[in-house]
């Protein structure tokens, strides 16, 4: 009967008991004729705000701003966004070879015959492939683990694409495997674990850690500085 | 033929001529066998990122983060978001009486018989209704202008819901009209214009401007301070 929901103000301390039951974004079907319940968003708008709030980094205020913006766009534009969402989810899977995001069984990087097939760069996530591709420096192939070894979160080597990596390295003539995994505790564990596994088959390297470009030595943390010292190279 | 697009890195200064033709988020159908073009996003992902970038406050990095997050969600969740978008756009229109966002011909606030029908609060935008409703202080009705008078942007009184406001005020027994329009140059113009129009029919007031709660007098700007002085009230 009511096309409305009640939504608490973000900063509110004077709620009555009946109002306290209304969480922001939660649809409430109770009668709205009490005169006390506040009716802020019309129902389809409330649903949209609730959905938008589930996105990472989107709070109630951002969700409201996005939703009101969307209502001002044309129906075609909104449909295009909705369709892009559904199609991306339906069509994008993982490459059978390297487990990078791909709309086809084997991804474009793996299919590209101009790329160096003898070098494999191992990363934790597809995001890392995207970041590395944007540097335009790397011309080899990739292997996406799908995470890092984390006993705390119950992620062991079996949950990652490590077995397929070992098979790939041992079956092909892989000249070098570059481990490009973030230097967290879990990342280090994963790097060392994979390094041990692959050493019998190929040369294994890892990316350099040190002072970031533009970084100030004075403000670098000790661990970074120690890594930078440790990884020093002779001047050409 | 290619299910991929090329996308420039956000910070890139070493583009070759052929790469310069690729703008971020623009789908490019040229052959991908040159070995020089970078292939970062699979096509449905690129489309989604492009669509998300059209939202306010969403740049390339945020769009990528949101898109990759969406790919990790279940198909049901993504469908729910897509549906919420389409339904909000299709179902939410403007209230025939007050022009606030509404999924029904007359909005819940206008239909609510427990609200004071003799007071109308005039605001520029539906966002302002939402903000005022969240205060839980106001129990009257609203009238949403749909903007403010702005000769610079070619918005005159005819483009706003002013005529309907005058009709509403003159036909009903409106005891008070509260003008709650932001104190910008355009807002002031609108406030004065509407004030003149409505004075023959009813009492017209405007919301107070002054020091914000928690604001520091020392750091308030001169205009705010002048308004605060001007709007001083006798202690109870």
Short mmCIF file of C-alpha atoms in Angstrom, two decimals:
data_model
loop_
_atom_site.label_atom_id
_atom_site.label_comp_id
_atom_site.label_asym_id
_atom_site.label_seq_id
_atom_site.Cartn_x
_atom_site.Cartn_y
_atom_site.Cartn_z
CA UNK A 1 0.00 0.00 0.00
CA UNK A 2 2.76 2.39 0.86
CA UNK A 3 5.25 3.12 -1.84
CA UNK A 4 7.59 4.67 0.67
CA UNK A 5 10.19 3.69 3.09
CA UNK A 6 11.49 5.33 6.15
CA UNK A 7 15.15 6.05 6.33
CA UNK A 8 17.02 7.32 9.33
CA UNK A 9 19.02 10.47 9.02
CA UNK A 10 22.74 9.72 9.00
CA UNK A 11 23.38 11.66 12.17
CA UNK A 12 20.51 11.24 14.50
CA UNK A 13 20.37 10.85 18.22
CA UNK A 14 16.77 11.63 19.05
CA UNK A 15 15.07 8.60 17.53
CA UNK A 16 11.96 7.32 19.20
CA UNK A 17 11.69 3.58 19.73
CA UNK A 18 9.54 3.04 16.66
CA UNK A 19 11.89 5.02 14.49
CA UNK A 20 14.93 3.15 15.74
CA UNK A 21 13.72 0.07 13.93
CA UNK A 22 14.35 1.76 10.61
CA UNK A 23 17.85 1.26 9.35
CA UNK A 24 18.99 3.37 6.41
CA UNK A 25 18.26 1.69 3.14
CA UNK A 26 16.16 -1.08 4.65
CA UNK A 27 12.70 -1.19 3.18
CA UNK A 28 9.99 -0.89 5.79
CA UNK A 29 6.42 -1.77 5.02
CA UNK A 30 4.74 -0.47 8.11
CA UNK A 31 1.94 2.03 7.70
CA UNK A 32 3.07 5.54 7.07
CA UNK A 33 -0.02 7.18 8.58
CA UNK A 34 1.39 7.56 12.07
CA UNK A 35 2.72 10.99 11.27
CA UNK A 36 5.94 10.14 13.07
CA UNK A 37 7.74 7.89 10.65
CA UNK A 38 9.79 9.91 8.23
CA UNK A 39 9.27 9.14 4.59
CA UNK A 40 12.36 10.17 2.74
CA UNK A 41 12.76 8.08 -0.38
CA UNK A 42 10.10 6.77 -2.71
CA UNK A 43 10.44 2.99 -2.85
CA UNK A 44 12.21 2.39 -6.20
CA UNK A 45 14.67 5.13 -5.28
CA UNK A 46 15.26 3.55 -1.88
CA UNK A 47 15.95 0.20 -3.53
CA UNK A 48 18.43 1.78 -5.90
CA UNK A 49 20.21 3.57 -3.06
CA UNK A 50 20.36 0.33 -1.10
CA UNK A 51 21.86 -1.50 -4.09
CA UNK A 52 24.40 1.24 -4.77
CA UNK A 53 25.48 1.18 -1.14
CA UNK A 54 26.67 -2.39 -1.58
CA UNK A 55 29.42 -1.19 -3.89
CA UNK A 56 32.83 -0.77 -2.28
CA UNK A 57 33.54 2.74 -1.03
CA UNK A 58 29.95 3.88 -1.53
CA UNK A 59 28.26 5.12 1.65
CA UNK A 60 24.73 6.45 2.16
CA UNK A 61 25.57 9.98 0.95
CA UNK A 62 27.39 8.86 -2.19
CA UNK A 63 24.64 6.34 -2.94
CA UNK A 64 22.00 9.08 -2.70
CA UNK A 65 24.01 11.39 -4.92
CA UNK A 66 24.52 8.66 -7.53
CA UNK A 67 20.86 7.62 -7.42
CA UNK A 68 19.54 11.17 -7.86
CA UNK A 69 21.98 11.67 -10.72
CA UNK A 70 20.77 8.47 -12.36
CA UNK A 71 17.14 9.63 -12.16
CA UNK A 72 18.12 12.72 -14.15
CA UNK A 73 19.65 10.71 -16.96
CA UNK A 74 17.67 9.46 -19.96
CA UNK A 75 16.15 5.99 -19.87
CA UNK A 76 18.53 4.91 -22.66
CA UNK A 77 21.57 5.90 -20.64
CA UNK A 78 20.32 4.08 -17.57
CA UNK A 79 19.56 1.00 -19.67
CA UNK A 80 23.06 1.12 -21.15
CA UNK A 81 24.55 1.07 -17.66
CA UNK A 82 22.27 -1.75 -16.52
CA UNK A 83 23.07 -3.77 -19.61
CA UNK A 84 26.81 -3.21 -19.24
CA UNK A 85 26.55 -4.58 -15.70
CA UNK A 86 24.71 -7.72 -16.73
CA UNK A 87 26.80 -8.38 -19.83
CA UNK A 88 30.09 -7.90 -18.04
CA UNK A 89 29.01 -10.35 -15.36
CA UNK A 90 27.69 -12.90 -17.89
CA UNK A 91 30.44 -12.72 -20.48
CA UNK A 92 33.61 -12.22 -18.50
CA UNK A 93 35.17 -15.35 -17.10
CA UNK A 94 38.72 -16.52 -16.55
CA UNK A 95 41.22 -17.44 -19.25
CA UNK A 96 41.79 -21.22 -19.31
CA UNK A 97 45.54 -20.74 -19.56
CA UNK A 98 46.48 -17.82 -17.31
CA UNK A 99 43.24 -17.17 -15.32
CA UNK A 100 43.16 -13.50 -16.24
CA UNK A 101 39.70 -12.00 -16.82
CA UNK A 102 38.56 -12.81 -20.33
CA UNK A 103 35.38 -12.83 -22.41
CA UNK A 104 36.80 -15.70 -24.46
CA UNK A 105 38.09 -19.15 -23.40
CA UNK A 106 41.69 -18.04 -23.92
CA UNK A 107 42.52 -14.40 -23.27
CA UNK A 108 43.99 -11.99 -25.78
CA UNK A 109 47.36 -11.88 -24.03
CA UNK A 110 47.73 -15.67 -24.16
CA UNK A 111 46.62 -15.70 -27.82
CA UNK A 112 48.96 -12.91 -28.86
CA UNK A 113 51.77 -14.60 -30.81
CA UNK A 114 53.85 -11.43 -30.70
CA UNK A 115 54.32 -11.76 -26.98
CA UNK A 116 57.23 -13.65 -25.47
CA UNK A 117 55.92 -17.10 -24.64
CA UNK A 118 59.01 -18.10 -22.66
CA UNK A 119 58.44 -15.58 -19.83
CA UNK A 120 55.59 -15.86 -17.34
CA UNK A 121 54.82 -13.14 -14.83
CA UNK A 122 52.98 -14.52 -11.79
CA UNK A 123 50.55 -12.14 -10.04
CA UNK A 124 47.94 -12.48 -7.33
CA UNK A 125 45.03 -10.80 -9.09
CA UNK A 126 43.77 -9.66 -12.49
CA UNK A 127 44.13 -6.10 -11.25
CA UNK A 128 47.88 -6.66 -11.18
CA UNK A 129 47.85 -7.76 -14.83
CA UNK A 130 46.02 -4.53 -15.71
CA UNK A 131 48.52 -2.45 -13.71
CA UNK A 132 51.50 -4.16 -15.35
CA UNK A 133 49.99 -3.88 -18.84
CA UNK A 134 49.58 -0.16 -18.31
CA UNK A 135 53.35 0.19 -17.82
CA UNK A 136 53.80 -1.11 -21.41
CA UNK A 137 57.12 -2.57 -20.29
CA UNK A 138 56.29 -6.24 -20.14
CA UNK A 139 55.89 -8.29 -23.31
CA UNK A 140 55.67 -11.81 -21.86
CA UNK A 141 52.72 -13.84 -20.59
CA UNK A 142 50.99 -13.89 -17.21
CA UNK A 143 49.64 -16.30 -14.65
CA UNK A 144 47.00 -15.09 -12.20
CA UNK A 145 46.99 -17.00 -8.90
CA UNK A 146 43.62 -15.70 -7.74
CA UNK A 147 44.96 -14.63 -4.34
CA UNK A 148 47.82 -15.34 -1.99
CA UNK A 149 48.45 -18.13 0.50
CA UNK A 150 46.76 -17.07 3.74
CA UNK A 151 46.32 -19.65 6.52
CA UNK A 152 44.40 -17.01 8.50
CA UNK A 153 41.73 -16.86 5.81
CA UNK A 154 41.95 -20.57 5.08
CA UNK A 155 43.54 -20.07 1.67
CA UNK A 156 46.11 -22.76 0.97
CA UNK A 157 48.04 -23.50 -2.25
CA UNK A 158 45.18 -25.75 -3.43
CA UNK A 159 42.78 -22.81 -3.57
CA UNK A 160 45.12 -20.92 -5.89
CA UNK A 161 46.06 -21.56 -9.51
CA UNK A 162 49.47 -22.92 -8.55
CA UNK A 163 49.19 -26.49 -9.84
CA UNK A 164 48.30 -25.19 -13.30
CA UNK A 165 51.29 -22.86 -13.14
CA UNK A 166 53.69 -25.68 -12.35
CA UNK A 167 52.20 -27.75 -15.17
CA UNK A 168 52.44 -24.81 -17.56
CA UNK A 169 56.08 -24.12 -16.66
CA UNK A 170 57.16 -27.74 -16.79
CA UNK A 171 55.41 -28.53 -20.07
CA UNK A 172 56.42 -25.43 -22.01
CA UNK A 173 59.90 -24.12 -22.57
CA UNK A 174 59.60 -21.39 -19.98
CA UNK A 175 62.86 -19.47 -19.71
CA UNK A 176 61.92 -17.27 -16.77
CA UNK A 177 59.16 -16.90 -14.23
CA UNK A 178 58.88 -13.43 -12.69
CA UNK A 179 57.09 -13.37 -9.35
CA UNK A 180 55.27 -10.05 -9.00
CA UNK A 181 53.42 -10.43 -5.73
CA UNK A 182 52.95 -7.65 -3.15
CA UNK A 183 55.45 -7.89 -0.27
CA UNK A 184 52.96 -8.55 2.52
CA UNK A 185 53.49 -11.45 4.91
CA UNK A 186 51.11 -13.59 2.84
CA UNK A 187 52.67 -12.37 -0.38
CA UNK A 188 56.16 -13.27 0.79
CA UNK A 189 54.99 -16.74 1.81
CA UNK A 190 53.41 -17.23 -1.60
CA UNK A 191 56.52 -15.97 -3.40
CA UNK A 192 58.82 -18.30 -1.46
CA UNK A 193 56.47 -21.28 -1.87
CA UNK A 194 56.13 -20.88 -5.63
CA UNK A 195 59.83 -20.13 -5.97
CA UNK A 196 60.69 -23.47 -4.39
CA UNK A 197 58.21 -25.33 -6.60
CA UNK A 198 59.44 -23.80 -9.86
CA UNK A 199 63.20 -23.73 -9.34
CA UNK A 200 63.68 -27.28 -10.67
CA UNK A 201 62.12 -26.26 -13.99
CA UNK A 202 63.21 -22.71 -14.78
CA UNK A 203 64.90 -19.51 -13.71
CA UNK A 204 62.77 -17.76 -11.10
CA UNK A 205 63.07 -14.03 -10.40
CA UNK A 206 61.04 -11.53 -8.45
CA UNK A 207 60.33 -7.85 -9.00
CA UNK A 208 62.47 -5.29 -7.16
CA UNK A 209 61.38 -3.63 -3.93
CA UNK A 210 62.87 -0.32 -2.90
CA UNK A 211 62.28 3.38 -2.83
CA UNK A 212 59.33 4.39 -5.04
CA UNK A 213 60.10 6.87 -7.82
CA UNK A 214 59.77 10.38 -6.47
CA UNK A 215 59.97 8.94 -2.98
CA UNK A 216 61.96 10.73 -0.31
CA UNK A 217 64.67 8.64 1.34
CA UNK A 218 64.21 10.51 4.59
CA UNK A 219 60.56 9.53 4.83
CA UNK A 220 60.84 5.93 3.65
CA UNK A 221 60.06 3.30 6.28
CA UNK A 222 62.89 1.11 7.59
CA UNK A 223 61.73 -2.06 5.86
CA UNK A 224 61.54 -0.37 2.46
CA UNK A 225 64.93 1.20 3.03
CA UNK A 226 66.44 -2.12 4.09
CA UNK A 227 65.01 -3.73 0.94
CA UNK A 228 66.39 -0.91 -1.18
CA UNK A 229 69.87 -1.41 0.31
CA UNK A 230 69.66 -5.17 -0.04
CA UNK A 231 68.58 -4.85 -3.70
CA UNK A 232 71.33 -2.39 -4.67
CA UNK A 233 72.86 -2.70 -8.12
CA UNK A 234 76.16 -1.67 -9.59
CA UNK A 235 76.00 1.47 -11.68
CA UNK A 236 76.23 0.84 -15.42
CA UNK B 1 36.94 -10.05 -34.36
CA UNK B 2 38.81 -8.80 -31.37
CA UNK B 3 37.08 -8.93 -28.06
CA UNK B 4 39.52 -6.48 -26.58
CA UNK B 5 40.10 -2.83 -26.36
CA UNK B 6 43.16 -0.79 -25.90
CA UNK B 7 43.18 1.60 -22.99
CA UNK B 8 45.80 4.17 -22.23
CA UNK B 9 47.44 4.17 -18.88
CA UNK B 10 46.21 7.06 -16.76
CA UNK B 11 49.64 8.62 -16.51
CA UNK B 12 51.47 8.11 -19.70
CA UNK B 13 53.79 10.35 -21.61
CA UNK B 14 55.57 7.97 -23.95
CA UNK B 15 52.68 7.10 -26.29
CA UNK B 16 53.51 6.37 -29.88
CA UNK B 17 51.30 7.97 -32.51
CA UNK B 18 49.20 4.85 -32.99
CA UNK B 19 48.68 4.47 -29.28
CA UNK B 20 47.68 8.10 -28.86
CA UNK B 21 44.52 7.41 -30.79
CA UNK B 22 43.29 5.24 -27.93
CA UNK B 23 41.44 7.22 -25.32
CA UNK B 24 40.68 5.50 -22.02
CA UNK B 25 37.38 3.72 -22.13
CA UNK B 26 36.82 4.18 -25.85
CA UNK B 27 36.38 0.88 -27.61
CA UNK B 28 38.83 0.38 -30.42
CA UNK B 29 38.31 -2.22 -33.06
CA UNK B 30 41.63 -2.04 -34.83
CA UNK B 31 43.66 -5.20 -35.19
CA UNK B 32 45.44 -6.28 -32.07
CA UNK B 33 48.20 -8.18 -33.78
CA UNK B 34 50.63 -5.30 -34.00
CA UNK B 35 52.21 -6.25 -30.72
CA UNK B 36 52.32 -2.58 -29.75
CA UNK B 37 48.74 -1.86 -28.82
CA UNK B 38 48.11 -2.59 -25.18
CA UNK B 39 45.16 -4.81 -24.41
CA UNK B 40 44.10 -4.12 -20.89
CA UNK B 41 40.39 -4.84 -20.50
CA UNK B 42 38.33 -7.54 -22.13
CA UNK B 43 35.51 -5.84 -24.05
CA UNK B 44 32.48 -6.32 -21.73
CA UNK B 45 34.63 -5.15 -18.83
CA UNK B 46 35.75 -2.10 -20.82
CA UNK B 47 32.13 -1.23 -21.58
CA UNK B 48 31.19 -1.51 -17.94
CA UNK B 49 34.11 0.69 -16.88
CA UNK B 50 33.15 3.24 -19.51
CA UNK B 51 29.54 3.28 -18.28
CA UNK B 52 30.55 3.59 -14.63
CA UNK B 53 32.85 6.49 -15.47
CA UNK B 54 29.83 8.51 -16.54
CA UNK B 55 28.62 8.61 -12.95
CA UNK B 56 29.44 11.78 -11.04
CA UNK B 57 32.66 11.61 -9.04
CA UNK B 58 33.71 8.32 -10.63
CA UNK B 59 37.06 8.50 -12.43
CA UNK B 60 38.95 5.79 -14.30
CA UNK B 61 40.46 4.26 -11.14
CA UNK B 62 37.19 4.12 -9.21
CA UNK B 63 35.37 2.77 -12.25
CA UNK B 64 37.94 -0.04 -12.57
CA UNK B 65 37.68 -0.85 -8.88
CA UNK B 66 33.86 -0.93 -9.00
CA UNK B 67 33.84 -3.03 -12.20
CA UNK B 68 36.26 -5.63 -10.83
CA UNK B 69 34.22 -5.78 -7.64
CA UNK B 70 31.04 -6.31 -9.66
CA UNK B 71 32.62 -9.22 -11.56
CA UNK B 72 33.27 -10.93 -8.23
CA UNK B 73 29.64 -10.70 -7.14
CA UNK B 74 27.05 -13.36 -7.96
CA UNK B 75 24.92 -12.96 -11.09
CA UNK B 76 21.83 -12.50 -8.88
CA UNK B 77 23.40 -9.57 -7.07
CA UNK B 78 24.45 -7.90 -10.31
CA UNK B 79 20.96 -8.44 -11.74
CA UNK B 80 19.43 -6.88 -8.62
CA UNK B 81 21.55 -3.77 -9.10
CA UNK B 82 20.75 -3.57 -12.82
CA UNK B 83 17.04 -3.99 -12.13
CA UNK B 84 17.08 -1.38 -9.38
CA UNK B 85 18.60 1.05 -11.86
CA UNK B 86 15.98 0.43 -14.53
CA UNK B 87 13.03 0.34 -12.15
CA UNK B 88 14.05 3.52 -10.37
CA UNK B 89 14.35 5.31 -13.69
CA UNK B 90 11.04 3.92 -15.01
CA UNK B 91 8.92 4.28 -11.91
CA UNK B 92 10.10 7.46 -10.27
CA UNK B 93 8.61 10.64 -11.64
CA UNK B 94 7.55 13.93 -10.11
CA UNK B 95 4.60 14.48 -7.78
CA UNK B 96 1.81 16.37 -9.58
CA UNK B 97 1.32 18.65 -6.60
CA UNK B 98 4.76 19.46 -5.21
CA UNK B 99 7.13 18.08 -7.90
CA UNK B 100 9.10 16.03 -5.42
CA UNK B 101 10.38 12.65 -6.67
CA UNK B 102 7.57 10.11 -6.43
CA UNK B 103 6.69 6.67 -7.73
CA UNK B 104 3.00 7.60 -7.57
CA UNK B 105 1.09 10.50 -9.16
CA UNK B 106 0.88 12.30 -5.82
CA UNK B 107 3.74 11.81 -3.39
CA UNK B 108 3.47 10.41 0.09
CA UNK B 109 4.16 13.75 1.74
CA UNK B 110 1.33 15.44 -0.16
CA UNK B 111 -1.01 12.52 0.59
CA UNK B 112 -0.17 12.44 4.29
CA UNK B 113 -3.18 13.93 6.08
CA UNK B 114 -1.24 14.18 9.32
CA UNK B 115 1.01 16.83 7.87
CA UNK B 116 0.21 20.51 8.14
CA UNK B 117 -1.42 21.47 4.86
CA UNK B 118 -1.28 25.19 5.57
CA UNK B 119 2.51 25.45 5.44
CA UNK B 120 4.53 25.04 2.24
CA UNK B 121 8.30 24.90 2.24
CA UNK B 122 9.74 25.94 -1.13
CA UNK B 123 13.04 24.32 -2.14
CA UNK B 124 15.12 24.23 -5.31
CA UNK B 125 15.61 20.46 -5.58
CA UNK B 126 14.29 17.11 -4.34
CA UNK B 127 17.61 16.66 -2.54
CA UNK B 128 16.61 19.57 -0.31
CA UNK B 129 13.32 17.84 0.60
CA UNK B 130 15.31 14.75 1.60
CA UNK B 131 17.71 16.84 3.69
CA UNK B 132 14.85 18.67 5.44
CA UNK B 133 12.92 15.43 6.05
CA UNK B 134 15.98 13.97 7.74
CA UNK B 135 15.90 16.76 10.33
CA UNK B 136 12.45 15.49 11.44
CA UNK B 137 11.60 19.06 12.37
CA UNK B 138 9.27 20.02 9.58
CA UNK B 139 5.71 18.71 9.43
CA UNK B 140 4.27 20.81 6.60
CA UNK B 141 4.23 20.30 2.84
CA UNK B 142 6.81 21.11 0.17
CA UNK B 143 7.10 22.63 -3.26
CA UNK B 144 10.10 21.73 -5.41
CA UNK B 145 11.02 24.43 -7.93
CA UNK B 146 13.34 22.23 -10.00
CA UNK B 147 16.17 24.76 -9.89
CA UNK B 148 16.77 28.45 -9.32
CA UNK B 149 16.42 31.47 -11.58
CA UNK B 150 19.70 31.77 -13.49
CA UNK B 151 19.86 34.11 -16.49
CA UNK B 152 23.43 32.88 -17.12
CA UNK B 153 22.13 29.37 -17.73
CA UNK B 154 18.97 30.58 -19.44
CA UNK B 155 16.72 29.47 -16.58
CA UNK B 156 13.88 31.93 -16.10
CA UNK B 157 10.81 31.70 -13.83
CA UNK B 158 8.93 29.89 -16.63
CA UNK B 159 11.33 26.94 -16.51
CA UNK B 160 10.66 26.46 -12.79
CA UNK B 161 7.55 25.25 -10.97
CA UNK B 162 6.65 28.75 -9.84
CA UNK B 163 3.31 29.24 -11.57
CA UNK B 164 1.99 26.05 -9.96
CA UNK B 165 3.23 27.30 -6.59
CA UNK B 166 1.36 30.58 -6.93
CA UNK B 167 -1.79 28.71 -7.98
CA UNK B 168 -1.41 26.30 -5.08
CA UNK B 169 -0.92 29.09 -2.55
CA UNK B 170 -3.76 31.25 -3.86
CA UNK B 171 -6.26 28.40 -4.16
CA UNK B 172 -5.57 26.72 -0.81
CA UNK B 173 -5.64 28.33 2.58
CA UNK B 174 -1.90 28.51 2.90
CA UNK B 175 -0.92 30.19 6.15
CA UNK B 176 2.81 30.39 5.55
CA UNK B 177 5.30 29.81 2.78
CA UNK B 178 8.86 29.12 3.97
CA UNK B 179 11.49 29.82 1.35
CA UNK B 180 14.41 27.41 1.89
CA UNK B 181 16.70 28.20 -1.00
CA UNK B 182 20.50 28.28 -0.79
CA UNK B 183 21.86 31.83 -0.42
CA UNK B 184 23.78 31.99 -3.71
CA UNK B 185 23.27 34.94 -6.07
CA UNK B 186 20.75 32.91 -8.08
CA UNK B 187 19.12 31.60 -4.91
CA UNK B 188 18.69 35.11 -3.53
CA UNK B 189 17.15 36.27 -6.80
CA UNK B 190 14.74 33.35 -6.73
CA UNK B 191 13.85 33.96 -3.09
CA UNK B 192 13.12 37.66 -3.69
CA UNK B 193 11.16 36.95 -6.89
CA UNK B 194 8.93 34.34 -5.29
CA UNK B 195 8.57 36.41 -2.15
CA UNK B 196 7.14 39.31 -4.19
CA UNK B 197 4.76 37.00 -6.04
CA UNK B 198 3.38 35.34 -2.92
CA UNK B 199 3.13 38.25 -0.49
CA UNK B 200 -0.39 39.22 -1.70
CA UNK B 201 -1.66 35.76 -0.74
CA UNK B 202 0.10 34.63 2.41
CA UNK B 203 2.81 35.18 5.01
CA UNK B 204 6.22 34.53 3.45
CA UNK B 205 9.27 33.65 5.54
CA UNK B 206 12.74 32.38 4.76
CA UNK B 207 15.06 30.09 6.67
CA UNK B 208 17.73 31.65 8.86
CA UNK B 209 21.31 32.13 7.73
CA UNK B 210 24.07 32.47 10.27
CA UNK B 211 26.83 30.62 12.03
CA UNK B 212 26.56 26.84 11.53
CA UNK B 213 26.26 24.75 14.71
CA UNK B 214 29.72 23.93 15.96
CA UNK B 215 31.06 26.72 13.77
CA UNK B 216 33.79 29.00 15.08
CA UNK B 217 32.96 32.69 15.01
CA UNK B 218 36.60 33.55 14.41
CA UNK B 219 36.74 31.51 11.22
CA UNK B 220 33.33 32.44 9.80
CA UNK B 221 33.43 34.49 6.60
CA UNK B 222 32.27 38.11 6.70
CA UNK B 223 29.06 37.52 4.77
CA UNK B 224 27.94 34.72 7.08
CA UNK B 225 28.83 36.81 10.11
CA UNK B 226 26.96 39.82 8.74
CA UNK B 227 23.92 37.58 8.13
CA UNK B 228 24.20 36.17 11.65
CA UNK B 229 24.24 39.69 13.12
CA UNK B 230 21.39 40.80 10.92
CA UNK B 231 19.32 37.76 11.91
CA UNK B 232 19.88 38.17 15.67
CA UNK B 233 17.00 37.31 17.98
CA UNK B 234 16.11 38.34 21.49
CA UNK B 235 16.95 35.76 24.13
CA UNK B 236 13.89 33.96 25.50
#
